[in-house]
Amino acid sequence: MSQSANGDDNLARRNAWLYYLVAGGVGIVLLPFTVALHAELWPQLVAIVLLAGSGVVGFLTSWRTRKPRTLVVRPAAFEAPPAYFRLAVNAASLPPVVGILCSIVYDDDDWGVFTWMLFAVTLGCAYLMVYALVMLVRGTGRLVLRADGLTVVDATTTHEVPWAAIMSGPLPTVFGVGRLGILWPELVTTTGFGRKKNLQRIQLQLQSSAVHREFLHDSVNHYLNHPEDRGSIGTEEGLRHLLATLPA
């Protein structure tokens, strides 16, 4: 199972990058034209078509694809891979938005309060455009469960969290984001940007995972509250036991 799952993960990553390079690449190439030719109509029309196309693809992907209630078996680990295609759709939809906003801002010769507010929104969308690309590059939403703890990957950092460092469950969720309460922050190893010395909580990007959100949340809670089952993590028997234990 691990080999086929690894192949599926690589295929999902490749398809996501192909989509981003086509759709997002066109949007990025179009950006200077929306600024330099802000008085022309065709750059804005192309950006609108790209944005509408990304919206349709995102809707069809969310509507037709049901996230599985299972985990990928790795050597000595269970893994929830990131939803690469959803990350790619999010990242590819932002360059047209920035282009459209730039064309509106630069077309206004009289900079008033509204224009400055729109300029601030444009800067915010430009930041989100870069942030969404970083999320795709890092594979935000990847969660690895091992006998000794968790590996949590978000947009800027990777956390290695021992089970002993986490407060007892159940874990709360807010808008698809699970929260690990950290009891012993000195046990947590964090790499990447935005590292904090005294972590109080770590967010689990459940919405960005390719695994069913509630199932993944319940899986973390199960091993947090049942340390006797952690030794079977990374085995087919352990996965079958987990699937039989958690609610359908």
Short mmCIF file of C-alpha atoms in Angstrom, two decimals:
data_model
loop_
_atom_site.label_atom_id
_atom_site.label_comp_id
_atom_site.label_asym_id
_atom_site.label_seq_id
_atom_site.Cartn_x
_atom_site.Cartn_y
_atom_site.Cartn_z
CA MET A 1 0.00 0.00 0.00
CA SER A 2 2.80 2.42 0.77
CA GLN A 3 4.27 2.19 -2.73
CA SER A 4 0.98 2.78 -4.52
CA ALA A 5 0.09 5.57 -2.11
CA ASN A 6 3.46 7.18 -2.68
CA GLY A 7 2.88 7.01 -6.42
CA ASP A 8 -0.56 8.58 -6.06
CA ASP A 9 0.94 11.33 -3.92
CA ASN A 10 3.62 12.05 -6.53
CA LEU A 11 0.99 12.02 -9.28
CA ALA A 12 -1.21 14.45 -7.36
CA ARG A 13 1.75 16.76 -6.79
CA ARG A 14 2.73 16.63 -10.47
CA ASN A 15 -0.82 17.33 -11.70
CA ALA A 16 -1.16 20.22 -9.26
CA TRP A 17 2.07 21.82 -10.49
CA LEU A 18 1.06 21.31 -14.13
CA TYR A 19 -2.21 23.09 -13.44
CA TYR A 20 -0.48 25.93 -11.61
CA LEU A 21 2.14 26.39 -14.33
CA VAL A 22 -0.57 26.59 -17.00
CA ALA A 23 -3.29 28.61 -15.25
CA GLY A 24 -1.19 30.49 -12.71
CA GLY A 25 1.66 30.98 -15.18
CA VAL A 26 -0.64 32.72 -17.67
CA GLY A 27 -1.96 34.92 -14.88
CA ILE A 28 1.56 35.89 -13.78
CA VAL A 29 2.68 36.61 -17.36
CA LEU A 30 -0.46 38.72 -17.77
CA LEU A 31 0.29 40.88 -14.71
CA PRO A 32 2.64 43.42 -16.38
CA PHE A 33 0.21 43.76 -19.31
CA THR A 34 -2.66 44.65 -16.97
CA VAL A 35 -0.48 47.42 -15.55
CA ALA A 36 1.18 48.68 -18.75
CA LEU A 37 -2.01 48.36 -20.81
CA HIS A 38 -4.49 49.33 -18.12
CA ALA A 39 -6.45 51.41 -20.61
CA GLU A 40 -6.92 48.40 -22.90
CA LEU A 41 -9.74 45.92 -22.45
CA TRP A 42 -8.24 42.60 -23.49
CA PRO A 43 -5.87 42.07 -20.49
CA GLN A 44 -8.77 42.47 -18.08
CA LEU A 45 -10.98 40.13 -20.14
CA VAL A 46 -8.30 37.44 -20.17
CA ALA A 47 -7.82 37.84 -16.40
CA ILE A 48 -11.57 37.54 -15.82
CA VAL A 49 -11.71 34.37 -17.95
CA LEU A 50 -8.78 32.90 -15.98
CA LEU A 51 -10.43 33.78 -12.68
CA ALA A 52 -13.77 32.30 -13.75
CA GLY A 53 -12.03 29.16 -14.99
CA SER A 54 -10.21 28.70 -11.67
CA GLY A 55 -13.50 29.15 -9.83
CA VAL A 56 -15.20 26.49 -11.94
CA VAL A 57 -12.30 24.05 -11.53
CA GLY A 58 -12.23 24.64 -7.78
CA PHE A 59 -15.98 24.10 -7.50
CA LEU A 60 -15.92 20.91 -9.57
CA THR A 61 -12.96 19.58 -7.61
CA SER A 62 -14.63 20.21 -4.25
CA TRP A 63 -18.02 18.93 -5.44
CA ARG A 64 -16.88 15.74 -7.17
CA THR A 65 -13.99 14.72 -4.92
CA ARG A 66 -14.79 13.24 -1.53
CA LYS A 67 -11.86 13.13 0.81
CA PRO A 68 -11.06 9.59 2.01
CA ARG A 69 -11.48 8.49 5.62
CA THR A 70 -8.14 6.74 5.81
CA LEU A 71 -4.42 7.38 6.14
CA VAL A 72 -1.44 6.43 4.01
CA VAL A 73 0.75 3.72 5.53
CA ARG A 74 4.42 4.73 5.59
CA PRO A 75 7.32 2.96 7.33
CA ALA A 76 6.58 3.44 11.06
CA ALA A 77 4.10 6.23 10.29
CA PHE A 78 0.62 7.15 9.11
CA GLU A 79 0.51 10.13 6.79
CA ALA A 80 -2.20 12.52 5.67
CA PRO A 81 -0.89 14.09 2.44
CA PRO A 82 -1.76 17.65 1.46
CA ALA A 83 -4.56 18.42 -1.01
CA TYR A 84 -2.13 19.51 -3.72
CA PHE A 85 -4.71 20.30 -6.39
CA ARG A 86 -6.77 22.48 -4.07
CA LEU A 87 -3.60 24.35 -3.09
CA ALA A 88 -2.76 24.78 -6.79
CA VAL A 89 -6.24 26.09 -7.62
CA ASN A 90 -6.05 28.62 -4.77
CA ALA A 91 -2.59 29.78 -5.85
CA ALA A 92 -3.53 30.01 -9.55
CA SER A 93 -6.68 32.05 -8.90
CA LEU A 94 -4.89 34.97 -7.23
CA PRO A 95 -2.69 36.36 -10.07
CA PRO A 96 -5.77 37.31 -12.17
CA VAL A 97 -7.30 39.01 -9.13
CA VAL A 98 -4.13 41.06 -8.59
CA GLY A 99 -4.03 41.90 -12.29
CA ILE A 100 -7.62 43.14 -12.35
CA LEU A 101 -7.09 45.24 -9.23
CA CYS A 102 -3.86 46.70 -10.62
CA SER A 103 -5.60 47.73 -13.83
CA ILE A 104 -8.31 49.53 -11.85
CA VAL A 105 -5.82 51.27 -9.55
CA TYR A 106 -3.51 52.46 -12.33
CA ASP A 107 -6.43 53.62 -14.45
CA ASP A 108 -7.42 56.15 -11.79
CA ASP A 109 -5.59 59.46 -12.26
CA ASP A 110 -7.22 61.11 -9.25
CA TRP A 111 -6.05 59.23 -6.17
CA GLY A 112 -8.70 59.64 -3.51
CA VAL A 113 -9.66 57.68 -0.44
CA PHE A 114 -11.31 54.91 -2.48
CA THR A 115 -8.22 54.48 -4.67
CA TRP A 116 -5.92 54.24 -1.66
CA MET A 117 -8.22 51.66 -0.08
CA LEU A 118 -8.23 49.66 -3.32
CA PHE A 119 -4.45 49.95 -3.48
CA ALA A 120 -4.22 48.49 0.04
CA VAL A 121 -6.51 45.62 -1.01
CA THR A 122 -4.27 45.04 -4.04
CA LEU A 123 -1.18 44.80 -1.83
CA GLY A 124 -3.01 42.36 0.43
CA CYS A 125 -4.00 40.17 -2.52
CA ALA A 126 -0.41 40.30 -3.82
CA TYR A 127 0.77 39.06 -0.42
CA LEU A 128 -1.82 36.26 -0.51
CA MET A 129 -0.66 35.35 -4.02
CA VAL A 130 2.88 34.75 -2.77
CA TYR A 131 1.62 33.06 0.41
CA ALA A 132 -0.57 30.64 -1.56
CA LEU A 133 2.39 29.69 -3.75
CA VAL A 134 4.51 29.04 -0.66
CA MET A 135 1.73 26.80 0.68
CA LEU A 136 1.85 24.78 -2.54
CA VAL A 137 5.64 24.54 -2.50
CA ARG A 138 5.76 23.33 1.09
CA GLY A 139 2.74 21.04 0.85
CA THR A 140 0.75 22.74 3.60
CA GLY A 141 -1.64 20.31 5.26
CA ARG A 142 0.73 17.34 5.48
CA LEU A 143 0.39 15.58 8.83
CA VAL A 144 2.47 12.57 9.84
CA LEU A 145 1.58 10.42 12.86
CA ARG A 146 4.30 8.31 14.45
CA ALA A 147 4.61 6.36 17.66
CA ASP A 148 6.66 9.17 19.22
CA GLY A 149 4.63 12.14 18.00
CA LEU A 150 3.42 14.26 15.09
CA THR A 151 4.96 16.14 12.18
CA VAL A 152 2.87 19.18 11.26
CA VAL A 153 3.60 21.11 8.05
CA ASP A 154 2.07 24.54 7.54
CA ALA A 155 2.89 27.40 5.17
CA THR A 156 5.99 28.67 6.98
CA THR A 157 7.10 26.09 9.55
CA THR A 158 7.45 22.39 10.23
CA HIS A 159 6.77 21.22 13.78
CA GLU A 160 8.00 17.97 15.33
CA VAL A 161 5.66 17.48 18.28
CA PRO A 162 6.08 14.61 20.77
CA TRP A 163 2.86 13.23 22.22
CA ALA A 164 4.12 14.12 25.68
CA ALA A 165 4.23 17.81 24.75
CA ILE A 166 0.51 17.99 23.87
CA MET A 167 -2.28 18.73 26.31
CA SER A 168 -4.94 16.05 26.62
CA GLY A 169 -7.79 16.10 24.06
CA PRO A 170 -10.25 16.45 22.60
CA LEU A 171 -8.69 18.92 20.23
CA PRO A 172 -10.82 21.95 19.35
CA THR A 173 -11.38 22.95 15.71
CA VAL A 174 -12.22 26.41 14.38
CA PHE A 175 -13.11 26.81 10.69
CA GLY A 176 -11.36 23.60 9.69
CA VAL A 177 -8.24 24.33 11.72
CA GLY A 178 -7.39 22.00 14.59
CA ARG A 179 -5.44 23.34 17.52
CA LEU A 180 -2.85 21.45 19.53
CA GLY A 181 -2.47 22.87 23.01
CA ILE A 182 1.22 22.65 23.91
CA LEU A 183 1.98 21.77 27.53
CA TRP A 184 5.78 21.44 27.19
CA PRO A 185 7.00 23.77 24.38
CA GLU A 186 10.63 22.91 25.08
CA LEU A 187 9.97 19.42 23.69
CA VAL A 188 8.78 20.76 20.32
CA THR A 189 11.26 21.17 17.45
CA THR A 190 10.32 23.82 14.90
CA THR A 191 12.07 24.64 11.62
CA GLY A 192 11.31 27.29 9.01
CA PHE A 193 10.20 30.91 9.14
CA GLY A 194 8.12 32.28 11.96
CA ARG A 195 9.60 30.08 14.67
CA LYS A 196 8.46 30.84 18.22
CA LYS A 197 10.41 30.05 21.36
CA ASN A 198 7.42 29.55 23.63
CA LEU A 199 4.71 27.80 21.64
CA GLN A 200 1.32 27.71 23.30
CA ARG A 201 -0.58 26.04 20.45
CA ILE A 202 0.02 24.65 16.98
CA GLN A 203 -2.56 24.74 14.23
CA LEU A 204 -3.37 21.62 12.22
CA GLN A 205 -4.30 22.67 8.68
CA LEU A 206 -7.04 20.04 8.38
CA GLN A 207 -8.79 21.86 5.55
CA SER A 208 -5.64 21.70 3.40
CA SER A 209 -5.24 17.96 3.90
CA ALA A 210 -6.30 15.35 1.33
CA VAL A 211 -7.86 13.29 4.16
CA HIS A 212 -11.37 13.79 5.54
CA ARG A 213 -11.18 16.58 8.11
CA GLU A 214 -13.22 15.02 10.91
CA PHE A 215 -11.56 11.65 10.44
CA LEU A 216 -8.10 13.18 10.70
CA HIS A 217 -9.14 15.16 13.75
CA ASP A 218 -10.52 11.99 15.40
CA SER A 219 -7.35 10.05 14.52
CA VAL A 220 -5.12 12.55 16.32
CA ASN A 221 -7.49 12.51 19.29
CA HIS A 222 -7.47 8.70 19.35
CA TYR A 223 -3.70 8.37 19.63
CA LEU A 224 -3.55 11.30 22.02
CA ASN A 225 -5.99 9.60 24.39
CA HIS A 226 -4.92 5.99 23.74
CA PRO A 227 -1.14 5.79 24.00
CA GLU A 228 -1.32 1.98 24.06
CA ASP A 229 -2.24 2.03 20.34
CA ARG A 230 0.68 4.16 19.20
CA GLY A 231 2.96 1.19 18.79
CA SER A 232 0.87 -0.09 15.87
CA ILE A 233 1.20 3.16 13.89
CA GLY A 234 2.70 2.46 10.49
CA THR A 235 1.24 -1.03 10.11
CA GLU A 236 -1.74 -2.34 8.18
CA GLU A 237 -3.08 -3.91 11.38
CA GLY A 238 -2.87 -0.56 13.17
CA LEU A 239 -4.76 1.16 10.37
CA ARG A 240 -7.50 -1.49 10.39
CA HIS A 241 -7.82 -1.11 14.16
CA LEU A 242 -8.04 2.68 13.81
CA LEU A 243 -10.71 2.46 11.11
CA ALA A 244 -12.73 0.02 13.22
CA THR A 245 -12.43 2.18 16.33
CA LEU A 246 -13.38 5.57 14.90
CA PRO A 247 -16.97 6.41 13.94
CA ALA A 248 -17.88 5.93 10.28
#
